Amino acid sequence: MGVTEQDPISVFRYALKSSESQRQYPGRLKVFLDYLNLKGDIQDQAREFARKVKNDPKWFQESFMNFILYQKERSKRKEISEGTIGNYYKAEIVL
């Protein structure tokens, strides 16, 4: 098992430059992983996510686009600001 399969959260945090990003982005990632209905804590979810992406990269693309569409709908209902959506893009780019 490779390092990314063992602990993808460490790899995710390593890719983040600032300490503030390292603090905030795991929470944003958790929101996305919860949206995907992945079970367990963030470590378990991240491992399952990495496995799914490896087996079906198109699944990630479709899942992320659906997630963004969901967030845009939330923005239209004034549940979140439009700026929040951009923060999810930034967090997922690290993936």
Short mmCIF file of C-alpha atoms in Angstrom, two decimals:
data_model
loop_
_atom_site.label_atom_id
_atom_site.label_comp_id
_atom_site.label_asym_id
_atom_site.label_seq_id
_atom_site.Cartn_x
_atom_site.Cartn_y
_atom_site.Cartn_z
CA MET A 1 0.00 0.00 0.00
CA GLY A 2 1.40 3.38 -1.01
CA VAL A 3 1.72 6.42 1.22
CA THR A 4 -1.29 8.16 -0.37
CA GLU A 5 -3.47 5.11 0.24
CA GLN A 6 -2.30 4.85 3.85
CA ASP A 7 -2.76 8.49 4.80
CA PRO A 8 -4.16 10.72 2.04
CA ILE A 9 -4.93 13.48 4.58
CA SER A 10 -1.21 13.94 5.28
CA VAL A 11 -0.56 14.28 1.57
CA PHE A 12 -3.44 16.75 1.31
CA ARG A 13 -2.05 18.88 4.15
CA TYR A 14 1.49 18.66 2.76
CA ALA A 15 0.25 20.25 -0.47
CA LEU A 16 -1.08 23.27 1.43
CA LYS A 17 1.41 26.07 1.90
CA SER A 18 0.05 28.27 4.66
CA SER A 19 -0.81 27.19 8.16
CA GLU A 20 -4.21 28.89 7.80
CA SER A 21 -4.99 26.78 4.73
CA GLN A 22 -3.84 23.67 6.60
CA ARG A 23 -6.33 24.60 9.33
CA GLN A 24 -9.32 25.44 7.12
CA TYR A 25 -9.16 23.13 4.11
CA PRO A 26 -9.56 19.78 5.87
CA GLY A 27 -12.96 21.01 7.07
CA ARG A 28 -13.93 21.90 3.53
CA LEU A 29 -12.73 18.54 2.34
CA LYS A 30 -14.82 16.88 5.06
CA VAL A 31 -17.94 18.66 3.78
CA PHE A 32 -17.25 17.23 0.31
CA LEU A 33 -16.56 13.73 1.63
CA ASP A 34 -19.77 13.84 3.66
CA TYR A 35 -21.66 14.96 0.56
CA LEU A 36 -20.35 11.81 -1.17
CA ASN A 37 -21.81 9.73 1.68
CA LEU A 38 -18.43 8.22 2.51
CA LYS A 39 -18.55 6.63 5.95
CA GLY A 40 -16.23 6.98 8.93
CA ASP A 41 -13.98 9.76 10.15
CA ILE A 42 -12.10 12.00 7.74
CA GLN A 43 -9.16 9.54 7.59
CA ASP A 44 -11.44 6.64 6.59
CA GLN A 45 -13.35 8.82 4.17
CA ALA A 46 -10.14 10.07 2.54
CA ARG A 47 -8.82 6.53 2.07
CA GLU A 48 -12.12 5.43 0.51
CA PHE A 49 -12.14 8.54 -1.66
CA ALA A 50 -8.58 7.88 -2.89
CA ARG A 51 -9.51 4.28 -3.71
CA LYS A 52 -12.61 5.32 -5.65
CA VAL A 53 -10.76 7.99 -7.61
CA LYS A 54 -7.99 5.57 -8.50
CA ASN A 55 -10.52 3.03 -9.77
CA ASP A 56 -12.77 5.54 -11.56
CA PRO A 57 -11.36 9.03 -12.18
CA LYS A 58 -14.53 10.04 -14.02
CA TRP A 59 -16.49 9.40 -10.81
CA PHE A 60 -14.56 12.21 -9.12
CA GLN A 61 -15.20 14.65 -11.96
CA GLU A 62 -18.93 13.95 -11.96
CA SER A 63 -19.17 13.95 -8.17
CA PHE A 64 -17.33 17.25 -7.85
CA MET A 65 -19.42 18.94 -10.52
CA ASN A 66 -22.61 17.77 -8.78
CA PHE A 67 -21.25 19.05 -5.48
CA ILE A 68 -20.54 22.48 -6.98
CA LEU A 69 -24.01 22.61 -8.54
CA TYR A 70 -25.45 21.77 -5.12
CA GLN A 71 -23.42 24.58 -3.52
CA LYS A 72 -24.58 27.03 -6.22
CA GLU A 73 -28.18 26.14 -5.41
CA ARG A 74 -27.46 26.75 -1.73
CA SER A 75 -26.00 30.14 -2.69
CA LYS A 76 -29.16 31.03 -4.62
CA ARG A 77 -31.19 30.20 -1.50
CA LYS A 78 -28.83 32.47 0.50
CA GLU A 79 -27.66 29.56 2.68
CA ILE A 80 -24.02 30.29 1.79
CA SER A 81 -22.25 33.15 0.04
CA GLU A 82 -21.00 32.83 -3.52
CA GLY A 83 -17.45 33.28 -2.23
CA THR A 84 -17.75 30.08 -0.24
CA ILE A 85 -18.10 28.09 -3.46
CA GLY A 86 -14.67 29.27 -4.58
CA ASN A 87 -13.17 27.98 -1.35
CA TYR A 88 -14.40 24.48 -2.21
CA TYR A 89 -12.70 24.73 -5.61
CA LYS A 90 -9.44 25.65 -3.93
CA ALA A 91 -9.63 22.76 -1.50
CA GLU A 92 -10.37 20.23 -4.24
CA ILE A 93 -7.56 21.50 -6.48
CA VAL A 94 -5.14 20.25 -3.85
CA LEU A 95 -6.55 16.76 -4.32
#
